[in-house]
Amino acid sequence: MAAARPNQLAGVVPPEMPTPTLLVRYTEKTKVATIAFRPVEPQSHSAHATTRDGTGVSERDDGWPMPGTLFVGQPTRRARLRRARDRCDVLGSRPAAPGSAAAAVYDWLMPIPAPSPDARAVVTGASQNIGEALATELAARGHSLIVTARREDLLNALAARLSDKYRVAVDVRPADLADPGERAKLCDELAARPISILCANAGTATFGPVATLDPAVEKAQLQLNVLGVHDLTLAVLPGMVERRAGGILISGSAAGNSPIPYNATYAATKAFANTFSESLRGELRHSGVHVTLLAPGPVRTDLPDDAERSLVERLVPDFLWISTEHTAQLSLDALARNKMRVVPGLTSKAMSVASGYAPRAIVAPIVGSFYKKLGGG
């Protein structure tokens, strides 16, 4: 039986679907969320009684859950429901009482909003690399898009390809998000539209001793990597909270977990992205809005010829690189599950572990010796 990605809007019960469905009902008085399983072939499942003996969710021989009751706060039953959630569609309307036990269960179960003709998923930095891959993956999942980057020609080519292949609407918004005026114009538009997903992906990096770098370029990096993320998030967030549904994917970096000499401004901007994302997620726990931090390692779209390899590609071994397509898939799957952080690739995982356990005074010179080479040192 094929697994299904969660993809149903809150409060919308679609016609019969060719995928298993997890039905969720609530009893505010007893603070119990009741689940029931509706399979593809109704005759294959005859049990309809809800267990009330505290045994949680029973399972069939094939691993699918039988109807049962989730008692909030019991980890073993949460684990079983998590497995069911990841393989089923979730239906039902969110309980009205904010902060209630039933609402908390619903927010944990409910995926990000499904594709809709009016709603848009926004991807910044969509003209290349991870941004292009995110836009492609969202279109493949049926989402209409707003794509933005500086290169209008690349955005138009992307829009034509995605709309032709996936039959979705793609709105092109060329903008330099490091420019406060252009950023404000885009934010005003997004605040007035039903934005279902924001992928705050646009970013840039510089390498070398800060004292030798162009101050204007460093300030532009702050505008893009910090204020670009902050302003666009604040533009779409009120609407998501009001609708009690939405997803925000913020592209941070493992570089934001520790000091990195010769990459100082970038590391500082990604420290903001990392902590802002995880702090925001804590604030939105009971809102129905998902927030996930993407902290990737080295990514690339294709394997370049030796003559076309950049300095980074020559310094980083091939086995440490991950594809932008794989990164996009992992990221959107993590957002649907409301994971706090997704860390694709061995490099980023190693940096995350090192920054968490090794003394910063030791990490900084080791990492700095590598980044010094990127700055031409």
PDB file of N, CA and C in Angstrom, residues 137-212:
ATOM      1  N   GLU A 137      10.120  21.707  -6.531  1.00  0.00           N
ATOM      2  CA  GLU A 137       9.472  20.696  -5.693  1.00  0.00           C
ATOM      3  C   GLU A 137       8.081  21.148  -5.254  1.00  0.00           C
ATOM      4  N   LEU A 138       7.924  22.410  -4.927  1.00  0.00           N
ATOM      5  CA  LEU A 138       6.600  22.923  -4.555  1.00  0.00           C
ATOM      6  C   LEU A 138       5.633  22.828  -5.728  1.00  0.00           C
ATOM      7  N   ALA A 139       6.102  23.175  -6.919  1.00  0.00           N
ATOM      8  CA  ALA A 139       5.251  23.062  -8.108  1.00  0.00           C
ATOM      9  C   ALA A 139       4.877  21.611  -8.365  1.00  0.00           C
ATOM     10  N   ALA A 140       5.824  20.699  -8.169  1.00  0.00           N
ATOM     11  CA  ALA A 140       5.538  19.276  -8.358  1.00  0.00           C
ATOM     12  C   ALA A 140       4.485  18.786  -7.375  1.00  0.00           C
ATOM     13  N   ARG A 141       4.394  19.433  -6.223  1.00  0.00           N
ATOM     14  CA  ARG A 141       3.384  19.069  -5.224  1.00  0.00           C
ATOM     15  C   ARG A 141       2.078  19.834  -5.426  1.00  0.00           C
ATOM     16  N   GLY A 142       2.018  20.632  -6.496  1.00  0.00           N
ATOM     17  CA  GLY A 142       0.765  21.282  -6.856  1.00  0.00           C
ATOM     18  C   GLY A 142       0.584  22.701  -6.384  1.00  0.00           C
ATOM     19  N   HIS A 143       1.604  23.312  -5.785  1.00  0.00           N
ATOM     20  CA  HIS A 143       1.471  24.665  -5.252  1.00  0.00           C
ATOM     21  C   HIS A 143       1.703  25.717  -6.338  1.00  0.00           C
ATOM     22  N   SER A 144       0.832  26.708  -6.391  1.00  0.00           N
ATOM     23  CA  SER A 144       1.089  27.889  -7.203  1.00  0.00           C
ATOM     24  C   SER A 144       2.103  28.766  -6.475  1.00  0.00           C
ATOM     25  N   LEU A 145       2.888  29.522  -7.244  1.00  0.00           N
ATOM     26  CA  LEU A 145       4.089  30.139  -6.679  1.00  0.00           C
ATOM     27  C   LEU A 145       4.176  31.637  -6.920  1.00  0.00           C
ATOM     28  N   ILE A 146       4.924  32.291  -6.046  1.00  0.00           N
ATOM     29  CA  ILE A 146       5.532  33.592  -6.302  1.00  0.00           C
ATOM     30  C   ILE A 146       7.030  33.373  -6.170  1.00  0.00           C
ATOM     31  N   VAL A 147       7.768  33.604  -7.243  1.00  0.00           N
ATOM     32  CA  VAL A 147       9.218  33.411  -7.211  1.00  0.00           C
ATOM     33  C   VAL A 147       9.894  34.765  -7.345  1.00  0.00           C
ATOM     34  N   THR A 148      10.938  34.956  -6.567  1.00  0.00           N
ATOM     35  CA  THR A 148      11.639  36.235  -6.597  1.00  0.00           C
ATOM     36  C   THR A 148      13.145  36.019  -6.540  1.00  0.00           C
ATOM     37  N   ALA A 149      13.853  36.872  -7.246  1.00  0.00           N
ATOM     38  CA  ALA A 149      15.315  36.919  -7.263  1.00  0.00           C
ATOM     39  C   ALA A 149      15.676  38.160  -8.076  1.00  0.00           C
ATOM     40  N   ARG A 150      16.961  38.422  -8.247  1.00  0.00           N
ATOM     41  CA  ARG A 150      17.356  39.609  -9.020  1.00  0.00           C
ATOM     42  C   ARG A 150      17.266  39.378 -10.522  1.00  0.00           C
ATOM     43  N   ARG A 151      17.536  38.164 -10.979  1.00  0.00           N
ATOM     44  CA  ARG A 151      17.620  37.883 -12.412  1.00  0.00           C
ATOM     45  C   ARG A 151      16.238  37.573 -12.994  1.00  0.00           C
ATOM     46  N   GLU A 152      15.632  38.562 -13.640  1.00  0.00           N
ATOM     47  CA  GLU A 152      14.290  38.368 -14.192  1.00  0.00           C
ATOM     48  C   GLU A 152      14.290  37.336 -15.312  1.00  0.00           C
ATOM     49  N   ASP A 153      15.363  37.286 -16.116  1.00  0.00           N
ATOM     50  CA  ASP A 153      15.399  36.334 -17.222  1.00  0.00           C
ATOM     51  C   ASP A 153      15.381  34.892 -16.718  1.00  0.00           C
ATOM     52  N   LEU A 154      16.130  34.625 -15.652  1.00  0.00           N
ATOM     53  CA  LEU A 154      16.135  33.275 -15.089  1.00  0.00           C
ATOM     54  C   LEU A 154      14.796  32.934 -14.445  1.00  0.00           C
ATOM     55  N   LEU A 155      14.172  33.913 -13.801  1.00  0.00           N
ATOM     56  CA  LEU A 155      12.860  33.680 -13.199  1.00  0.00           C
ATOM     57  C   LEU A 155      11.808  33.384 -14.260  1.00  0.00           C
ATOM     58  N   ASN A 156      11.849  34.125 -15.361  1.00  0.00           N
ATOM     59  CA  ASN A 156      10.879  33.884 -16.439  1.00  0.00           C
ATOM     60  C   ASN A 156      11.047  32.489 -17.031  1.00  0.00           C
ATOM     61  N   ALA A 157      12.297  32.075 -17.201  1.00  0.00           N
ATOM     62  CA  ALA A 157      12.541  30.726 -17.726  1.00  0.00           C
ATOM     63  C   ALA A 157      12.040  29.662 -16.753  1.00  0.00           C
ATOM     64  N   LEU A 158      12.272  29.885 -15.459  1.00  0.00           N
ATOM     65  CA  LEU A 158      11.790  28.947 -14.441  1.00  0.00           C
ATOM     66  C   LEU A 158      10.267  28.896 -14.430  1.00  0.00           C
ATOM     67  N   ALA A 159       9.635  30.056 -14.487  1.00  0.00           N
ATOM     68  CA  ALA A 159       8.172  30.114 -14.460  1.00  0.00           C
ATOM     69  C   ALA A 159       7.571  29.388 -15.655  1.00  0.00           C
ATOM     70  N   ALA A 160       8.157  29.590 -16.821  1.00  0.00           N
ATOM     71  CA  ALA A 160       7.644  28.927 -18.023  1.00  0.00           C
ATOM     72  C   ALA A 160       7.776  27.412 -17.907  1.00  0.00           C
ATOM     73  N   ARG A 161       8.908  26.970 -17.392  1.00  0.00           N
ATOM     74  CA  ARG A 161       9.131  25.523 -17.266  1.00  0.00           C
ATOM     75  C   ARG A 161       8.169  24.895 -16.262  1.00  0.00           C
ATOM     76  N   LEU A 162       8.000  25.533 -15.115  1.00  0.00           N
ATOM     77  CA  LEU A 162       7.152  24.956 -14.069  1.00  0.00           C
ATOM     78  C   LEU A 162       5.672  25.004 -14.429  1.00  0.00           C
ATOM     79  N   SER A 163       5.231  26.110 -15.005  1.00  0.00           N
ATOM     80  CA  SER A 163       3.811  26.209 -15.367  1.00  0.00           C
ATOM     81  C   SER A 163       3.459  25.241 -16.486  1.00  0.00           C
ATOM     82  N   ASP A 164       4.400  25.026 -17.398  1.00  0.00           N
ATOM     83  CA  ASP A 164       4.147  24.094 -18.501  1.00  0.00           C
ATOM     84  C   ASP A 164       4.158  22.643 -18.018  1.00  0.00           C
ATOM     85  N   LYS A 165       5.085  22.313 -17.127  1.00  0.00           N
ATOM     86  CA  LYS A 165       5.232  20.924 -16.696  1.00  0.00           C
ATOM     87  C   LYS A 165       4.208  20.529 -15.643  1.00  0.00           C
ATOM     88  N   TYR A 166       3.925  21.442 -14.698  1.00  0.00           N
ATOM     89  CA  TYR A 166       3.085  21.073 -13.552  1.00  0.00           C
ATOM     90  C   TYR A 166       1.718  21.755 -13.552  1.00  0.00           C
ATOM     91  N   ARG A 167       1.457  22.606 -14.533  1.00  0.00           N
ATOM     92  CA  ARG A 167       0.153  23.272 -14.657  1.00  0.00           C
ATOM     93  C   ARG A 167      -0.197  24.061 -13.395  1.00  0.00           C
ATOM     94  N   VAL A 168       0.749  24.819 -12.889  1.00  0.00           N
ATOM     95  CA  VAL A 168       0.502  25.688 -11.744  1.00  0.00           C
ATOM     96  C   VAL A 168       0.772  27.130 -12.158  1.00  0.00           C
ATOM     97  N   ALA A 169       0.177  28.067 -11.426  1.00  0.00           N
ATOM     98  CA  ALA A 169       0.436  29.486 -11.674  1.00  0.00           C
ATOM     99  C   ALA A 169       1.763  29.869 -11.029  1.00  0.00           C
ATOM    100  N   VAL A 170       2.581  30.603 -11.766  1.00  0.00           N
ATOM    101  CA  VAL A 170       3.870  31.064 -11.244  1.00  0.00           C
ATOM    102  C   VAL A 170       3.982  32.561 -11.502  1.00  0.00           C
ATOM    103  N   ASP A 171       3.950  33.354 -10.438  1.00  0.00           N
ATOM    104  CA  ASP A 171       4.077  34.806 -10.538  1.00  0.00           C
ATOM    105  C   ASP A 171       5.537  35.187 -10.348  1.00  0.00           C
ATOM    106  N   VAL A 172       6.078  35.957 -11.284  1.00  0.00           N
ATOM    107  CA  VAL A 172       7.480  36.371 -11.240  1.00  0.00           C
ATOM    108  C   VAL A 172       7.581  37.759 -10.616  1.00  0.00           C
ATOM    109  N   ARG A 173       8.438  37.897  -9.617  1.00  0.00           N
ATOM    110  CA  ARG A 173       8.648  39.179  -8.947  1.00  0.00           C
ATOM    111  C   ARG A 173      10.152  39.442  -8.841  1.00  0.00           C
ATOM    112  N   PRO A 174      10.756  40.004  -9.893  1.00  0.00           N
ATOM    113  CA  PRO A 174      12.179  40.328  -9.796  1.00  0.00           C
ATOM    114  C   PRO A 174      12.406  41.418  -8.756  1.00  0.00           C
ATOM    115  N   ALA A 175      13.337  41.193  -7.858  1.00  0.00           N
ATOM    116  CA  ALA A 175      13.602  42.169  -6.801  1.00  0.00           C
ATOM    117  C   ALA A 175      14.953  41.886  -6.172  1.00  0.00           C
ATOM    118  N   ASP A 176      15.628  42.954  -5.776  1.00  0.00           N
ATOM    119  CA  ASP A 176      16.851  42.840  -4.993  1.00  0.00           C
ATOM    120  C   ASP A 176      16.456  43.016  -3.531  1.00  0.00           C
ATOM    121  N   LEU A 177      16.374  41.937  -2.793  1.00  0.00           N
ATOM    122  CA  LEU A 177      15.896  41.999  -1.416  1.00  0.00           C
ATOM    123  C   LEU A 177      16.906  42.631  -0.471  1.00  0.00           C
ATOM    124  N   ALA A 178      18.099  42.946  -0.965  1.00  0.00           N
ATOM    125  CA  ALA A 178      19.047  43.720  -0.170  1.00  0.00           C
ATOM    126  C   ALA A 178      18.725  45.205  -0.224  1.00  0.00           C
ATOM    127  N   ASP A 179      17.835  45.590  -1.139  1.00  0.00           N
ATOM    128  CA  ASP A 179      17.413  46.984  -1.274  1.00  0.00           C
ATOM    129  C   ASP A 179      16.151  47.199  -0.437  1.00  0.00           C
ATOM    130  N   PRO A 180      16.187  48.077   0.569  1.00  0.00           N
ATOM    131  CA  PRO A 180      15.019  48.253   1.449  1.00  0.00           C
ATOM    132  C   PRO A 180      13.751  48.643   0.701  1.00  0.00           C
ATOM    133  N   GLY A 181      13.873  49.469  -0.338  1.00  0.00           N
ATOM    134  CA  GLY A 181      12.698  49.891  -1.088  1.00  0.00           C
ATOM    135  C   GLY A 181      12.054  48.746  -1.852  1.00  0.00           C
ATOM    136  N   GLU A 182      12.858  47.967  -2.551  1.00  0.00           N
ATOM    137  CA  GLU A 182      12.322  46.827  -3.301  1.00  0.00           C
ATOM    138  C   GLU A 182      11.772  45.761  -2.354  1.00  0.00           C
ATOM    139  N   ARG A 183      12.432  45.597  -1.232  1.00  0.00           N
ATOM    140  CA  ARG A 183      11.964  44.608  -0.253  1.00  0.00           C
ATOM    141  C   ARG A 183      10.615  45.032   0.338  1.00  0.00           C
ATOM    142  N   ALA A 184      10.469  46.313   0.629  1.00  0.00           N
ATOM    143  CA  ALA A 184       9.212  46.809   1.198  1.00  0.00           C
ATOM    144  C   ALA A 184       8.060  46.646   0.212  1.00  0.00           C
ATOM    145  N   LYS A 185       8.334  46.867  -1.062  1.00  0.00           N
ATOM    146  CA  LYS A 185       7.288  46.709  -2.083  1.00  0.00           C
ATOM    147  C   LYS A 185       6.788  45.267  -2.134  1.00  0.00           C
ATOM    148  N   LEU A 186       7.714  44.315  -2.101  1.00  0.00           N
ATOM    149  CA  LEU A 186       7.313  42.906  -2.116  1.00  0.00           C
ATOM    150  C   LEU A 186       6.567  42.540  -0.834  1.00  0.00           C
ATOM    151  N   CYS A 187       7.042  43.041   0.301  1.00  0.00           N
ATOM    152  CA  CYS A 187       6.381  42.739   1.576  1.00  0.00           C
ATOM    153  C   CYS A 187       4.944  43.241   1.587  1.00  0.00           C
ATOM    154  N   ASP A 188       4.714  44.420   1.028  1.00  0.00           N
ATOM    155  CA  ASP A 188       3.355  44.968   0.977  1.00  0.00           C
ATOM    156  C   ASP A 188       2.432  44.051   0.176  1.00  0.00           C
ATOM    157  N   GLU A 189       2.942  43.520  -0.943  1.00  0.00           N
ATOM    158  CA  GLU A 189       2.122  42.614  -1.750  1.00  0.00           C
ATOM    159  C   GLU A 189       1.832  41.318  -0.997  1.00  0.00           C
ATOM    160  N   LEU A 190       2.854  40.752  -0.369  1.00  0.00           N
ATOM    161  CA  LEU A 190       2.670  39.477   0.325  1.00  0.00           C
ATOM    162  C   LEU A 190       1.715  39.618   1.506  1.00  0.00           C
ATOM    163  N   ALA A 191       1.763  40.755   2.184  1.00  0.00           N
ATOM    164  CA  ALA A 191       0.883  40.961   3.335  1.00  0.00           C
ATOM    165  C   ALA A 191      -0.582  40.995   2.929  1.00  0.00           C
ATOM    166  N   ALA A 192      -0.845  41.347   1.673  1.00  0.00           N
ATOM    167  CA  ALA A 192      -2.227  41.475   1.206  1.00  0.00           C
ATOM    168  C   ALA A 192      -2.739  40.218   0.512  1.00  0.00           C
ATOM    169  N   ARG A 193      -1.894  39.185   0.394  1.00  0.00           N
ATOM    170  CA  ARG A 193      -2.297  37.977  -0.324  1.00  0.00           C
ATOM    171  C   ARG A 193      -2.294  36.760   0.605  1.00  0.00           C
ATOM    172  N   PRO A 194      -3.075  35.730   0.255  1.00  0.00           N
ATOM    173  CA  PRO A 194      -3.089  34.511   1.082  1.00  0.00           C
ATOM    174  C   PRO A 194      -1.852  33.655   0.804  1.00  0.00           C
ATOM    175  N   ILE A 195      -0.819  33.862   1.577  1.00  0.00           N
ATOM    176  CA  ILE A 195       0.431  33.118   1.412  1.00  0.00           C
ATOM    177  C   ILE A 195       0.377  31.876   2.299  1.00  0.00           C
ATOM    178  N   SER A 196       0.501  30.714   1.676  1.00  0.00           N
ATOM    179  CA  SER A 196       0.433  29.459   2.427  1.00  0.00           C
ATOM    180  C   SER A 196       1.800  29.009   2.922  1.00  0.00           C
ATOM    181  N   ILE A 197       2.841  29.267   2.130  1.00  0.00           N
ATOM    182  CA  ILE A 197       4.197  28.831   2.473  1.00  0.00           C
ATOM    183  C   ILE A 197       5.173  29.938   2.105  1.00  0.00           C
ATOM    184  N   LEU A 198       6.134  30.197   2.976  1.00  0.00           N
ATOM    185  CA  LEU A 198       7.240  31.100   2.675  1.00  0.00           C
ATOM    186  C   LEU A 198       8.537  30.326   2.807  1.00  0.00           C
ATOM    187  N   CYS A 199       9.312  30.296   1.724  1.00  0.00           N
ATOM    188  CA  CYS A 199      10.666  29.744   1.762  1.00  0.00           C
ATOM    189  C   CYS A 199      11.631  30.923   1.693  1.00  0.00           C
ATOM    190  N   ALA A 200      12.097  31.372   2.852  1.00  0.00           N
ATOM    191  CA  ALA A 200      13.017  32.508   2.925  1.00  0.00           C
ATOM    192  C   ALA A 200      14.423  31.979   2.689  1.00  0.00           C
ATOM    193  N   ASN A 201      14.782  31.921   1.422  1.00  0.00           N
ATOM    194  CA  ASN A 201      15.994  31.207   1.022  1.00  0.00           C
ATOM    195  C   ASN A 201      17.110  32.121   0.527  1.00  0.00           C
ATOM    196  N   ALA A 202      16.778  33.316   0.041  1.00  0.00           N
ATOM    197  CA  ALA A 202      17.781  34.181  -0.576  1.00  0.00           C
ATOM    198  C   ALA A 202      18.898  34.508   0.410  1.00  0.00           C
ATOM    199  N   GLY A 203      20.123  34.454  -0.074  1.00  0.00           N
ATOM    200  CA  GLY A 203      21.257  34.769   0.778  1.00  0.00           C
ATOM    201  C   GLY A 203      22.527  34.898  -0.034  1.00  0.00           C
ATOM    202  N   THR A 204      23.538  35.493   0.572  1.00  0.00           N
ATOM    203  CA  THR A 204      24.829  35.642  -0.084  1.00  0.00           C
ATOM    204  C   THR A 204      25.919  35.533   0.968  1.00  0.00           C
ATOM    205  N   ALA A 205      27.154  35.326   0.524  1.00  0.00           N
ATOM    206  CA  ALA A 205      28.268  35.151   1.455  1.00  0.00           C
ATOM    207  C   ALA A 205      29.519  35.814   0.904  1.00  0.00           C
ATOM    208  N   THR A 206      30.366  36.268   1.809  1.00  0.00           N
ATOM    209  CA  THR A 206      31.681  36.786   1.444  1.00  0.00           C
ATOM    210  C   THR A 206      32.732  36.045   2.262  1.00  0.00           C
ATOM    211  N   PHE A 207      33.943  36.012   1.738  1.00  0.00           N
ATOM    212  CA  PHE A 207      35.036  35.317   2.409  1.00  0.00           C
ATOM    213  C   PHE A 207      36.247  36.239   2.484  1.00  0.00           C
ATOM    214  N   GLY A 208      36.987  36.124   3.576  1.00  0.00           N
ATOM    215  CA  GLY A 208      38.188  36.921   3.748  1.00  0.00           C
ATOM    216  C   GLY A 208      38.151  37.709   5.039  1.00  0.00           C
ATOM    217  N   PRO A 209      39.265  38.336   5.411  1.00  0.00           N
ATOM    218  CA  PRO A 209      39.296  39.162   6.625  1.00  0.00           C
ATOM    219  C   PRO A 209      38.332  40.342   6.487  1.00  0.00           C
ATOM    220  N   VAL A 210      37.517  40.578   7.491  1.00  0.00           N
ATOM    221  CA  VAL A 210      36.525  41.650   7.420  1.00  0.00           C
ATOM    222  C   VAL A 210      37.184  42.993   7.129  1.00  0.00           C
ATOM    223  N   ALA A 211      38.360  43.219   7.673  1.00  0.00           N
ATOM    224  CA  ALA A 211      39.034  44.507   7.495  1.00  0.00           C
ATOM    225  C   ALA A 211      39.363  44.800   6.040  1.00  0.00           C
ATOM    226  N   THR A 212      39.448  43.764   5.216  1.00  0.00           N
ATOM    227  CA  THR A 212      39.816  43.962   3.810  1.00  0.00           C
ATOM    228  C   THR A 212      38.616  43.940   2.870  1.00  0.00           C
TER     229      THR A 212
END
